[in-house]
Structures are given as structure tokens and as C-alpha cells.
Coordinates of C-alpha atoms in Angstrom, one line a residue:
Chain A
M1 CA -198.6 -124.0 24.2
T2 CA -198.9 -121.3 26.9
A3 CA -195.2 -121.5 27.3
A4 CA -194.7 -120.8 23.6
I5 CA -197.0 -117.8 23.8
E6 CA -195.1 -116.5 26.8
F7 CA -191.9 -116.8 25.0
L8 CA -193.2 -115.2 21.9
P9 CA -193.2 -111.5 23.0
P10 CA -189.6 -111.4 24.1
L11 CA -188.6 -113.1 20.8
L12 CA -190.7 -110.7 18.9
V13 CA -189.1 -107.8 20.8
V14 CA -185.6 -109.1 19.9
N15 CA -186.5 -109.5 16.3
V16 CA -188.0 -106.0 16.1
L17 CA -185.0 -104.5 17.8
T18 CA -182.5 -106.3 15.5
G19 CA -184.7 -105.3 12.6
L20 CA -184.6 -101.7 13.8
L21 CA -180.9 -101.8 14.2
D22 CA -180.4 -103.2 10.7
W23 CA -182.7 -100.5 9.3
F24 CA -180.9 -97.9 11.3
L25 CA -177.4 -99.0 10.1
V26 CA -178.6 -99.1 6.5
A27 CA -180.0 -95.6 6.8
V28 CA -176.8 -94.4 8.5
D29 CA -174.7 -96.0 5.8
G30 CA -176.9 -94.4 3.1
G31 CA -176.5 -91.0 4.7
F32 CA -172.7 -91.3 5.2
S33 CA -172.2 -92.6 1.7
W34 CA -174.1 -89.7 0.3
V35 CA -171.9 -87.3 2.2
A36 CA -168.8 -89.3 1.3
E37 CA -169.7 -88.9 -2.4
A38 CA -170.7 -85.3 -2.2
T39 CA -167.6 -84.3 -0.3
G40 CA -165.1 -86.7 -1.7
L41 CA -164.2 -87.9 1.8
Q42 CA -163.9 -91.6 1.1
F43 CA -163.5 -92.7 4.7
L44 CA -167.0 -91.7 5.5
G45 CA -168.1 -94.6 3.4
Y46 CA -166.2 -97.2 5.4
P47 CA -168.6 -99.1 7.7
Y48 CA -166.1 -99.1 10.6
M49 CA -165.7 -95.4 10.4
Q50 CA -169.4 -94.9 10.3
R51 CA -169.7 -97.0 13.4
A52 CA -166.9 -94.9 15.0
Y53 CA -168.8 -91.7 14.2
L54 CA -172.1 -93.2 15.5
S55 CA -170.4 -94.1 18.8
V56 CA -169.0 -90.6 19.3
L57 CA -172.4 -89.2 18.3
C58 CA -173.9 -91.2 21.2
I59 CA -171.2 -90.6 23.8
G60 CA -171.0 -87.0 22.9
V61 CA -174.5 -86.7 24.1
V62 CA -174.6 -88.9 27.2
G63 CA -171.1 -88.0 28.4
P64 CA -171.7 -84.3 29.1
L65 CA -175.4 -85.1 30.0
V66 CA -174.4 -87.3 32.9
G67 CA -171.2 -85.5 33.6
S68 CA -173.1 -82.3 34.4
F69 CA -174.5 -84.0 37.5
L70 CA -171.0 -85.2 38.6
V71 CA -168.7 -82.2 38.0
Y72 CA -170.4 -79.7 40.3
R73 CA -170.5 -82.2 43.2
D74 CA -166.7 -82.9 42.9
L75 CA -167.6 -86.4 41.7
S76 CA -165.5 -86.2 38.5
M77 CA -163.4 -89.2 39.6
V78 CA -166.5 -91.5 39.7
G79 CA -166.2 -91.9 35.9
D80 CA -162.6 -92.7 36.1
T81 CA -163.2 -95.3 38.8
L82 CA -166.0 -97.0 37.0
A83 CA -164.0 -97.1 33.8
H84 CA -161.1 -98.9 35.5
T85 CA -163.4 -101.4 37.1
A86 CA -165.1 -101.8 33.7
F87 CA -161.7 -102.9 32.5
A88 CA -161.9 -105.7 35.1
G89 CA -165.3 -106.6 33.5
V90 CA -163.6 -106.9 30.1
A91 CA -160.9 -109.1 31.6
V92 CA -163.5 -111.3 33.3
A93 CA -165.3 -111.8 30.0
L94 CA -162.1 -112.5 28.1
F95 CA -160.9 -114.8 30.9
L96 CA -164.2 -116.8 30.9
D97 CA -163.9 -117.2 27.1
A98 CA -160.2 -118.2 27.2
T99 CA -160.4 -120.7 30.1
L100 CA -164.0 -122.0 30.2
S101 CA -165.0 -121.2 26.7
I102 CA -168.0 -119.3 27.9
A103 CA -168.6 -116.5 25.4
V104 CA -169.5 -113.3 27.1
P105 CA -169.4 -110.1 25.1
P106 CA -166.7 -108.0 26.7
L107 CA -168.8 -104.9 26.8
L108 CA -171.5 -106.8 28.6
G109 CA -168.9 -108.0 31.1
A110 CA -167.8 -104.4 31.5
L111 CA -171.3 -103.2 32.0
V112 CA -172.1 -105.7 34.7
V113 CA -168.9 -105.2 36.6
A114 CA -169.1 -101.4 36.3
V115 CA -172.7 -101.3 37.7
I116 CA -171.6 -103.6 40.6
A117 CA -168.7 -101.2 41.2
A118 CA -171.1 -98.2 41.2
L119 CA -173.2 -99.8 43.9
L120 CA -170.1 -100.8 45.8
V121 CA -168.8 -97.2 45.9
Q122 CA -172.2 -96.1 47.2
A123 CA -172.2 -98.7 49.9
L124 CA -168.6 -98.0 50.9
V125 CA -169.3 -94.3 51.3
E126 CA -172.6 -94.8 53.1
Y127 CA -172.0 -97.7 55.4
T128 CA -168.3 -97.4 56.2
D129 CA -166.6 -94.3 57.4
A130 CA -164.4 -94.2 54.2
R131 CA -164.1 -90.8 52.7
S132 CA -165.5 -90.8 49.3
D133 CA -162.3 -90.1 47.5
A134 CA -160.5 -92.9 49.4
A135 CA -163.4 -95.3 48.6
L136 CA -163.1 -94.3 44.9
A137 CA -159.4 -94.8 44.9
M138 CA -159.8 -98.3 46.5
V139 CA -162.4 -99.4 44.0
L140 CA -160.5 -97.9 41.1
T141 CA -157.2 -99.6 41.8
G142 CA -158.9 -102.8 43.0
G143 CA -160.8 -103.1 39.7
F144 CA -157.7 -102.5 37.7
A145 CA -155.7 -104.9 39.8
L146 CA -158.3 -107.6 39.3
G147 CA -158.2 -107.0 35.6
S148 CA -154.5 -107.2 35.3
V149 CA -154.3 -110.4 37.5
L150 CA -157.0 -112.1 35.4
I151 CA -155.0 -111.3 32.3
S152 CA -151.8 -112.6 33.7
L153 CA -153.6 -115.8 34.8
T154 CA -154.2 -116.8 31.2
G155 CA -150.4 -116.7 30.5
G156 CA -150.7 -113.7 28.2
G157 CA -153.3 -115.5 26.0
I158 CA -155.8 -112.6 26.2
S159 CA -153.4 -109.7 26.6
V160 CA -153.2 -109.3 22.9
G161 CA -156.5 -107.5 22.7
I162 CA -156.1 -105.6 25.9
N163 CA -154.3 -102.5 24.4
Q164 CA -157.4 -101.5 22.4
Y165 CA -159.4 -101.5 25.6
L166 CA -156.9 -99.5 27.5
F167 CA -156.3 -96.8 24.8
G168 CA -159.3 -97.1 22.6
S169 CA -159.4 -97.8 18.9
L170 CA -161.5 -96.7 15.9
A171 CA -161.5 -100.1 14.3
T172 CA -163.0 -102.2 17.0
V173 CA -166.6 -101.1 17.3
S174 CA -168.6 -104.1 16.0
R175 CA -172.2 -104.1 14.8
A176 CA -173.3 -105.7 18.1
D177 CA -171.4 -103.0 20.0
I178 CA -173.3 -100.4 18.1
G179 CA -176.6 -102.0 19.0
L180 CA -175.6 -102.0 22.7
L181 CA -174.2 -98.5 22.5
V182 CA -177.3 -96.9 20.9
S183 CA -179.6 -98.7 23.4
M184 CA -177.5 -97.6 26.3
A185 CA -177.5 -94.0 25.1
L186 CA -181.2 -94.1 24.7
V187 CA -181.6 -95.5 28.2
V188 CA -179.4 -92.9 29.7
A189 CA -181.1 -90.0 27.8
V190 CA -184.5 -91.1 28.8
A191 CA -183.5 -91.7 32.5
V192 CA -182.0 -88.2 32.7
A193 CA -185.0 -86.7 31.1
V194 CA -187.4 -88.4 33.5
A195 CA -185.2 -87.9 36.6
Y196 CA -184.0 -84.4 35.7
R197 CA -185.6 -82.5 38.6
P198 CA -184.3 -84.8 41.4
L199 CA -180.9 -84.9 39.7
V200 CA -180.7 -81.1 39.6
F201 CA -181.9 -80.7 43.1
V202 CA -179.4 -83.1 44.6
T203 CA -176.6 -81.8 42.4
F204 CA -177.2 -78.2 43.5
D205 CA -178.2 -78.7 47.2
E206 CA -178.2 -82.2 48.5
T207 CA -179.1 -81.3 52.0
A208 CA -182.1 -79.2 51.0
A209 CA -183.2 -82.0 48.7
R210 CA -183.0 -84.4 51.6
A211 CA -184.9 -82.0 53.9
S212 CA -187.5 -81.8 51.1
R213 CA -187.7 -85.6 51.3
V214 CA -186.3 -86.3 47.9
H215 CA -184.9 -89.8 48.0
V216 CA -181.3 -88.7 47.7
R217 CA -179.9 -92.2 48.0
V218 CA -182.0 -93.5 45.1
V219 CA -180.9 -90.5 43.0
N220 CA -177.2 -91.1 43.8
T221 CA -177.5 -94.7 42.9
L222 CA -179.2 -93.9 39.7
L223 CA -176.5 -91.4 38.9
S224 CA -173.7 -94.0 39.5
I225 CA -175.5 -96.5 37.3
L226 CA -175.9 -94.0 34.5
T227 CA -172.2 -93.2 34.8
A228 CA -171.4 -96.8 34.5
F229 CA -173.5 -96.9 31.3
V230 CA -171.7 -93.9 29.8
V231 CA -168.3 -95.2 30.6
V232 CA -169.0 -98.6 29.1
S233 CA -170.5 -96.9 26.0
A234 CA -167.4 -94.8 25.4
M235 CA -164.9 -97.4 26.4
R236 CA -164.3 -99.0 23.0
I237 CA -163.4 -95.7 21.2
M238 CA -161.9 -93.8 24.1
G239 CA -160.2 -96.6 26.1
V240 CA -160.6 -97.1 29.9
I241 CA -157.8 -94.7 30.8
L242 CA -159.3 -91.7 29.0
V243 CA -163.0 -92.4 29.0
A244 CA -163.7 -90.2 32.0
A245 CA -162.6 -87.1 30.1
L246 CA -165.8 -87.0 28.1
L247 CA -167.8 -86.8 31.4
V248 CA -165.7 -83.9 32.6
V249 CA -164.0 -81.7 30.0
P250 CA -167.1 -80.7 27.9
V251 CA -168.9 -79.9 31.1
V252 CA -166.2 -77.7 32.4
T253 CA -166.0 -75.9 29.0
A254 CA -169.8 -75.4 29.1
S255 CA -169.8 -74.1 32.6
R256 CA -168.0 -71.0 31.3
L257 CA -170.6 -70.5 28.6
G258 CA -173.9 -71.6 30.0
H259 CA -176.2 -69.2 31.8
S260 CA -178.7 -71.6 33.1
F261 CA -178.1 -75.3 33.9
K262 CA -180.1 -76.5 31.0
Q263 CA -178.2 -74.3 28.7
S264 CA -174.9 -75.5 30.0
I265 CA -176.0 -79.1 29.4
W266 CA -176.7 -78.2 25.8
Y267 CA -173.3 -76.4 25.4
G268 CA -171.7 -79.5 27.0
I269 CA -173.2 -81.7 24.4
V270 CA -172.1 -79.4 21.6
A271 CA -168.5 -79.4 23.0
G272 CA -168.7 -83.2 23.4
E273 CA -169.9 -83.8 19.8
F274 CA -167.2 -81.4 18.5
A275 CA -164.5 -83.2 20.4
G276 CA -165.8 -86.6 19.3
F277 CA -166.2 -85.9 15.6
A278 CA -163.0 -83.8 15.3
G279 CA -161.0 -86.3 17.3
V280 CA -162.2 -89.3 15.3
T281 CA -161.5 -87.5 12.0
L282 CA -158.0 -86.5 13.1
A283 CA -157.3 -90.0 14.5
Y284 CA -158.2 -91.4 11.1
L285 CA -156.4 -88.9 8.9
F286 CA -153.1 -89.0 10.9
G287 CA -153.3 -92.5 12.3
L288 CA -153.5 -91.3 15.9
A289 CA -154.9 -93.0 19.0
A290 CA -158.7 -92.2 19.0
G291 CA -159.2 -91.7 22.7
G292 CA -156.2 -89.4 23.0
S293 CA -157.2 -87.3 20.0
I294 CA -160.7 -86.8 21.3
V295 CA -159.5 -85.8 24.7
L296 CA -156.9 -83.4 23.3
V297 CA -159.5 -81.8 21.0
A298 CA -161.9 -81.5 24.0
I299 CA -159.2 -79.8 26.1
G300 CA -158.3 -77.6 23.2
G301 CA -161.9 -76.5 23.1
F302 CA -161.8 -75.7 26.7
V303 CA -158.6 -73.6 26.3
A304 CA -160.1 -71.8 23.3
V305 CA -163.3 -70.9 25.2
A306 CA -161.3 -69.7 28.2
V307 CA -159.0 -67.6 26.1
G308 CA -162.0 -66.3 24.0
L309 CA -163.9 -65.3 27.1
R310 CA -160.8 -63.5 28.5
V311 CA -160.3 -61.6 25.3
S312 CA -163.9 -60.6 24.9
H313 CA -164.1 -59.2 28.4
Chain B
M1 CA -200.4 -76.1 66.4
T2 CA -197.0 -77.6 67.4
V3 CA -194.6 -77.7 64.5
V4 CA -191.6 -79.2 66.2
S5 CA -191.5 -81.2 69.4
L6 CA -188.3 -82.5 70.9
S7 CA -188.4 -84.5 74.1
D8 CA -185.2 -85.5 75.9
V9 CA -183.3 -85.7 72.6
A10 CA -179.7 -86.9 72.7
F11 CA -177.3 -87.3 69.8
S12 CA -173.6 -88.0 69.4
Y13 CA -171.1 -88.3 66.5
G14 CA -169.3 -91.5 67.4
D15 CA -168.3 -91.2 71.0
V16 CA -168.7 -87.4 71.1
P17 CA -172.0 -86.3 72.6
V18 CA -173.3 -83.2 70.8
I19 CA -176.8 -82.9 72.1
D20 CA -177.8 -84.2 75.5
G21 CA -181.3 -84.3 76.9
I22 CA -182.9 -81.3 75.1
S23 CA -186.6 -80.9 75.1
L24 CA -188.4 -78.0 73.4
D25 CA -191.5 -77.3 71.4
I26 CA -191.8 -74.8 68.5
E27 CA -195.3 -73.5 67.9
A28 CA -196.7 -72.4 64.5
G29 CA -195.8 -68.8 63.8
E30 CA -192.8 -68.7 66.1
F31 CA -189.5 -67.1 65.1
L32 CA -186.9 -69.1 67.1
G33 CA -183.3 -68.2 67.2
L34 CA -180.8 -71.0 68.2
V35 CA -177.7 -69.6 69.8
G36 CA -174.7 -71.1 71.5
P37 CA -170.9 -71.2 71.2
N38 CA -169.1 -72.8 68.3
G39 CA -169.5 -76.6 68.5
S40 CA -172.5 -76.3 70.8
G41 CA -174.7 -78.5 68.6
K42 CA -176.9 -75.8 67.1
S43 CA -176.6 -77.1 63.6
T44 CA -177.1 -80.6 64.8
L45 CA -180.2 -79.6 66.7
L46 CA -181.5 -78.1 63.5
R47 CA -180.8 -81.3 61.6
L48 CA -182.5 -83.4 64.3
L49 CA -185.6 -81.3 64.3
L50 CA -185.8 -81.5 60.5
G51 CA -185.4 -85.3 60.6
L52 CA -182.1 -85.3 58.8
E53 CA -180.6 -87.1 61.7
R54 CA -182.2 -89.6 64.1
P55 CA -181.8 -89.0 67.8
D56 CA -179.8 -91.6 69.7
R57 CA -182.3 -91.1 72.6
G58 CA -185.5 -89.3 73.0
E59 CA -188.0 -88.3 70.3
A60 CA -188.2 -85.6 67.6
H61 CA -191.6 -84.9 66.1
L62 CA -192.3 -82.8 63.1
F63 CA -196.0 -81.7 62.6
G64 CA -196.9 -84.5 65.0
E65 CA -195.1 -87.3 63.2
P66 CA -191.7 -88.8 64.0
A67 CA -189.4 -86.4 62.3
H68 CA -187.4 -88.9 60.3
E69 CA -190.6 -90.5 59.0
F70 CA -192.2 -87.2 58.1
G71 CA -192.9 -87.3 54.3
D72 CA -194.4 -84.0 53.3
G73 CA -191.2 -82.5 51.9
E74 CA -192.9 -79.3 50.7
R75 CA -193.8 -78.3 54.2
I76 CA -190.1 -77.9 55.2
A77 CA -187.5 -75.7 53.7
Y78 CA -183.9 -75.8 54.7
V79 CA -181.1 -73.5 53.9
A80 CA -177.9 -75.2 55.0
Q81 CA -174.7 -73.4 55.8
D82 CA -172.6 -74.9 53.0
V83 CA -175.1 -74.3 50.2
T84 CA -173.5 -71.2 48.8
D85 CA -170.3 -73.1 47.9
A86 CA -172.1 -75.1 45.3
A87 CA -174.0 -72.0 44.1
R88 CA -170.8 -70.2 43.2
D89 CA -169.5 -72.7 40.6
M90 CA -172.6 -74.2 39.1
P91 CA -174.2 -72.5 36.1
I92 CA -177.7 -72.2 37.2
T93 CA -180.2 -69.3 37.2
V94 CA -182.1 -67.8 40.0
R95 CA -185.3 -69.0 38.5
E96 CA -184.0 -72.6 38.2
V97 CA -183.2 -72.6 41.9
V98 CA -186.5 -71.1 43.0
R99 CA -188.3 -73.7 40.8
M100 CA -186.7 -76.4 43.1
G101 CA -189.1 -75.2 45.7
R102 CA -191.9 -76.8 43.7
Y103 CA -190.0 -80.1 43.2
P104 CA -191.3 -81.8 46.3
R105 CA -194.8 -81.2 45.1
N106 CA -194.1 -82.0 41.4
L107 CA -191.0 -84.1 40.9
F108 CA -191.8 -85.6 37.6
G109 CA -194.9 -84.1 36.0
R110 CA -195.2 -80.9 33.9
F111 CA -195.2 -77.6 35.7
S112 CA -198.8 -76.4 36.1
D113 CA -199.9 -72.8 36.1
A114 CA -200.0 -72.9 39.9
D115 CA -196.4 -74.0 40.0
R116 CA -195.3 -71.2 37.7
A117 CA -197.4 -68.7 39.6
A118 CA -195.8 -69.8 42.9
V119 CA -192.4 -69.3 41.5
D120 CA -193.1 -65.9 40.1
G121 CA -194.8 -64.9 43.3
A122 CA -191.9 -66.0 45.4
L123 CA -189.4 -64.1 43.2
D124 CA -191.6 -60.9 43.6
R125 CA -192.0 -61.5 47.3
V126 CA -188.3 -61.3 48.0
D127 CA -187.7 -58.6 45.4
I128 CA -185.5 -60.5 43.1
A129 CA -187.8 -60.8 40.1
D130 CA -185.4 -58.7 38.0
L131 CA -182.6 -61.1 38.8
A132 CA -184.6 -64.2 37.7
D133 CA -182.4 -65.0 34.7
R134 CA -179.1 -64.1 36.3
R135 CA -176.6 -66.8 37.3
V136 CA -176.8 -67.5 41.0
G137 CA -173.0 -67.5 41.3
A138 CA -172.9 -63.9 40.0
L139 CA -175.1 -62.5 42.8
S140 CA -174.0 -60.9 46.0
G141 CA -174.2 -62.8 49.3
G142 CA -177.4 -61.0 50.3
Q143 CA -179.1 -61.6 47.0
R144 CA -178.2 -65.2 47.1
Q145 CA -179.7 -65.7 50.5
R146 CA -182.9 -64.2 49.1
V147 CA -182.9 -66.8 46.4
F148 CA -183.0 -69.5 49.0
V149 CA -185.8 -67.8 50.8
A150 CA -187.7 -67.5 47.6
R151 CA -187.2 -71.2 47.0
A152 CA -188.8 -71.8 50.4
L153 CA -191.7 -69.5 49.6
A154 CA -192.2 -71.2 46.2
A155 CA -192.6 -74.4 48.1
E156 CA -195.3 -72.7 50.2
S157 CA -193.7 -74.4 53.2
D158 CA -194.8 -74.1 56.8
L159 CA -191.4 -74.2 58.3
L160 CA -188.3 -72.4 57.2
A161 CA -185.0 -73.5 58.8
L162 CA -181.8 -71.5 58.2
D163 CA -178.3 -72.2 59.4
E164 CA -176.3 -69.0 59.8
P165 CA -177.8 -67.4 56.8
T166 CA -176.2 -64.0 57.3
V167 CA -172.7 -65.1 58.1
A168 CA -171.1 -63.7 54.9
L169 CA -173.3 -60.6 54.6
D170 CA -172.5 -56.9 55.3
A171 CA -174.5 -55.2 58.0
E172 CA -176.9 -53.5 55.5
S173 CA -177.8 -56.7 53.6
R174 CA -178.1 -58.5 56.9
D175 CA -180.6 -56.0 58.2
S176 CA -182.7 -56.1 55.1
F177 CA -182.6 -59.9 55.1
Y178 CA -183.9 -59.9 58.7
D179 CA -186.6 -57.4 57.7
L180 CA -187.7 -59.9 55.1
L181 CA -187.7 -62.8 57.6
A182 CA -189.7 -60.6 60.1
D183 CA -192.2 -59.8 57.4
L184 CA -192.6 -63.5 56.4
N185 CA -193.0 -64.4 60.0
D186 CA -195.7 -61.8 60.4
R187 CA -197.6 -63.6 57.6
G188 CA -197.5 -66.8 59.6
L189 CA -194.3 -68.6 58.4
T190 CA -192.6 -70.5 61.3
I191 CA -188.9 -69.7 61.2
V192 CA -186.0 -71.4 63.0
L193 CA -182.5 -70.1 62.5
V194 CA -179.0 -70.6 63.8
E195 CA -177.3 -67.3 64.4
H196 CA -173.8 -66.6 65.7
D197 CA -174.6 -62.9 66.4
I198 CA -176.5 -62.9 69.6
G199 CA -177.3 -59.2 69.5
V200 CA -179.0 -59.5 66.2
V201 CA -180.9 -62.6 67.0
T202 CA -182.3 -61.4 70.3
A203 CA -183.4 -58.2 68.6
R204 CA -185.1 -60.0 65.7
A205 CA -186.4 -63.4 66.9
S206 CA -189.4 -63.8 69.1
R207 CA -188.0 -66.8 71.0
I208 CA -184.5 -67.9 71.8
A209 CA -183.1 -71.3 72.6
C210 CA -179.6 -71.1 74.0
L211 CA -177.6 -74.3 74.1
N212 CA -174.3 -75.8 74.6
R213 CA -174.9 -79.5 74.3
E214 CA -177.7 -79.0 76.9
L215 CA -180.4 -76.5 76.8
Y216 CA -179.6 -73.4 78.9
F217 CA -182.5 -71.3 78.0
H218 CA -185.7 -71.5 76.0
G219 CA -188.2 -68.6 76.1
D220 CA -189.0 -65.1 74.9
S221 CA -186.0 -63.1 73.7
E222 CA -186.7 -60.3 76.2
D223 CA -186.3 -62.7 79.1
F224 CA -183.1 -64.1 77.5
A225 CA -181.3 -60.8 77.8
E226 CA -182.0 -60.6 81.5
S227 CA -181.1 -64.2 82.2
D228 CA -177.6 -65.4 82.9
A229 CA -178.0 -68.3 80.5
L230 CA -175.7 -66.8 78.0
A231 CA -172.8 -66.7 80.4
A232 CA -173.6 -70.1 81.6
A233 CA -173.7 -71.6 78.2
Y234 CA -170.6 -69.9 76.9
G235 CA -168.6 -70.4 80.1
A236 CA -166.1 -68.0 81.5
N237 CA -163.7 -66.0 79.4
Q238 CA -165.4 -66.8 76.1
R239 CA -165.7 -64.0 73.7
V240 CA -169.3 -63.5 72.7
L241 CA -170.1 -61.9 69.4
D242 CA -172.7 -59.2 70.0
H243 CA -172.7 -56.3 67.6
S244 CA -175.3 -54.4 69.6
H245 CA -172.8 -53.8 72.4
D246 CA -169.5 -54.2 70.5
H247 CA -167.4 -57.2 71.4
H248 CA -167.2 -58.1 75.0
D249 CA -166.5 -61.0 77.2
A250 CA -169.4 -62.9 78.6
E251 CA -169.8 -62.1 82.2
A252 CA -167.5 -64.4 84.0
H253 CA -169.7 -65.9 86.7
A254 CA -170.1 -69.2 85.0
S255 CA -169.8 -72.2 87.2
S256 CA -167.0 -74.7 86.7
D257 CA -169.6 -77.1 85.6
S258 CA -170.4 -75.1 82.5
E259 CA -166.8 -74.4 81.9
A260 CA -166.3 -78.1 81.5
K261 CA -169.0 -78.2 78.9
S262 CA -167.6 -75.5 76.6

């Protein structure tokens, strides 16, 4: 009896969350369909396109949000490293499914492995004398190597779906993915909002932060984990090879525009959303790779801003 | 009150000894200049006394507690040597940086009126209130160092530690920066700074510690000028930067012992 009561709340929470997700997707569908009808843009009514837009809406926010704390510390490669290890996570999930019939959602596999890799990078830098870029390179290649070996172990059985993880795809974001994506985006946004001050302090002046007894190691670990969340969120659309761009390019664009740090974060989000929405639309209209389109639009935005600033001065 | 107390402190990076058997106390209200040749361990000593490194031997105390365990972050302000590199690229305003001074006291909660008043007061105090909304990267070197001092003032800290703060400044900004430090010191702030320019630091600091791995001198700045500690610490034929008497070689009567150390 007591056991049943103890199990009730988690069940209830799950029910409420799935209910919320359903309600959310219906609302989103309603909104998109209305726009689709009003504008005559049919593709806005397709559920898979709606999910693609929803995912770029999320990653356009969390990418630059977290990236702002990486770029100015020369940690831009952290995103790329975690993305490549997340690929190993996908491979592990597919491998378990193919060989042992244990169904693990690939994104969950990616998240778990990316978080472990984030902690591993921290440990390598702190407890060995490895330089951080060498540590990153080791974890990056190690993760990717593990992924490729696992794939080859199944005799090519799971390699069919691998391309979409490498290069990203519009059509593969499932309903379950969207649930995970939206929740991860919320977690990241709330975490950054709560830990904003220690994150800014450590980003700007790590030594002074340490002297002021800010727990720099905890902040760094949090940042790595948040990066892992972002990378996994964006992986489906962007592909592991390109996912890091969304942590970096909008931030660099915004650094030219922003006056204050807060302002530059907002500009970064605007740049990220623009790249995401324009990239997904172009990818659909011209049948292009989604990740590549988003990254090229983002870089185009950077060039446009740089040229614009040069002209206006 | 004793702010910093080092007793027989030794520290090495790997097998390379950097600090060996240094004991010194810093009393509240002191203005201590740390001098010594390049690689003499000045910056490391600063990091040891702030508790950023743990001594291999001996003890470092900060406000009476073991320095590495000391937890009142707001009482210490540190301006590291490399801080200005980050400041150049990152879009961040003067006010945002000075607000960081309040973070040790208020890391998560809303800023109170007292927090805001402390920030505004600090900006006024170092004369950069009109720059509050400017990007730190767009400031001159002298203005930027004032921003970091303002951050320390906003923290209302008791100890301000600076590592070669004037290295990139022209003579005029350097003088006005030292005027500011002297003024803050008069009002009771304890200051420790590493300075490569011995002429400037002996003129400005009330106390001098001269080291080259070991401590060669610790006392009042007037006595330092008359001692032969400088030559001993720098060894023979070392060029000593001293703007007050142009560049000159340190007097070459150092023992072979100190030559081996430099």
C-alpha cells in the first residue's frame, strides 16, 4: 500500500508531463497550421517540419546561451568534442539494440555518454598534466573511434541510420525527441539563469573568481554538462559534425554587436534563431542538408554583420 | 591585526623550487611591494598568500585561518596579471565587471540597494562613473586597471592584491594609478602588489619584500634603498629596472651564492 503511494507521484509526474507535451504539440500544430493557411506555406502544416522548427527554436536559444560562456575562454572546441563523443553514445544505444535487443533511445545514450565525456575532460585537465586542447583532442577522437568500432562490430547492420546522426536531418525528430529536447532546453535555460553570476565571473576572470572563493571547479563542471545537453539537443537536426557551430558562430557574431555581456547573449540568441529558422526553411525548399544549411546561414550572418559594421564606421 | 602570515613557506612547480623558506607577516593597513628579478617567485608568493596555491612546506594564514581554507571571498580582491587579455575580447561593460565585486556576497539572490550603492560608490571612488556603460575592451590600460580596483572596492574587501598592475601603462596613468592606491591605503585598505619597477615601488609602498626564491629583505621601503638586498637578490650583472635613476646595473658585489640563485 505504502509502496503504491510512493510510486504514485512519479507516475503522476510522468502523466502530467506527457499530457503537457501533448497539449503543447497540439497548440504548436494549431499555431503552425494557422500560419500555413494564412501564408500559403504548406510545409508549415507538416508535423515533421513543425518538430524541426521547434527543435531549432530550442537550440537557437540554448546554443548561444551556453556558447557565450565557452567562446571567451577559448573553449569553443568543448562543444565539438562532446558532440563527437555523443556520437559514441548513439552507437552504444544502437549497438545494444542490435546485439542484445535492449532498447535505449539513441538520444538518451548520447546524453549519458556526452555527460560522462564532459566529466572526463574536466578530470583529464585537472588531475593529469594534459594541456586542455590535447585532452579535448584525445576525448574527441576517442569518442568517435569508439562509435565507429561499435558500428563496424555489428557488421554494418546499424550503419544505415548513422548518416543522419553525422550530418543531421529534418525528418528524424520524433515526438519523443521533442519531449526530451524541450525539457533539456528548459533545464539549460533555468540552470544558466540561476548560475549566471558565477558563470560570468569565471568566464571573465577565473583567477579572481577563485580568489573570491567562487567554486570554480563546480562552475566548470556545470558548464561542461550544460554543453553536453546543448550538443545532444541539437544533434538530430545539425548532425554531430556540425553541432558545435551553434555554440560558437552566433556568439562570435553577437560579440561584434553587444555592448554588455547580457546584451550580447540576447543578440546571440537572435542570430541563432535566425540561422535555425532560415537554415531549416532553405533545407526544406531546396532539399539541402539541414545542419549544413543552418551553419552556412549562421556564418553568412556573421559576415553580413562584420561587413555592415565596417561600412557603417 | 595580522592580515597575512607566512611561516617557513616553500613551494615548487614539479621539481623546480620557486619559493623556499619564506616567512613574513602583513599587518592591516600596510602597503607592501613585492620585488625581485623575473622568475623570482613574486607572483607565486602572491598566490600562496591568497590561498590559490598550497605550500609544500610551512604555513600560510589569511586573517588567522589557513589560507587555502579561508572562505570569506569578499574580503580578498585579486587582480591577476593576465586578466586584461580576457577583458579585450569579451563584450562586457564596466558596470558588469564592477558588479562582480558583489558576487562573493550575493552569488544568487537579487541585488539589494546596498549592493547597487556599493557598485555606484566604487565607480565614483575611482573616477570612472562616466565610463560605467562602456565596453571594458574599449578602455585604455589605465582606465581598465581602475575598473579592477573598483571591483575590489565594490566588494568592500580588506585586502587588495595586484600582480604587476601598471606594466602596460604610460608614466602618467601609472602615477595617477599609484595616487589612487595610496589614497585607498590611507583609508585603511591593505595592499600587496608585485611590481617590476623598483624605483616606483620603493617610492610608493610603505613596506618592501624583496625575494628571489628566498626572502632577501622585508621591511620599510626607506631601509630597503640603503640595504644591499637588491644587489644580492638580483645577483651580479643583472639589469635592474629603476625609472628613478634611469636604467643601471645592480651593484656588482653580490656573492657567488646569490648568483647561483638568479
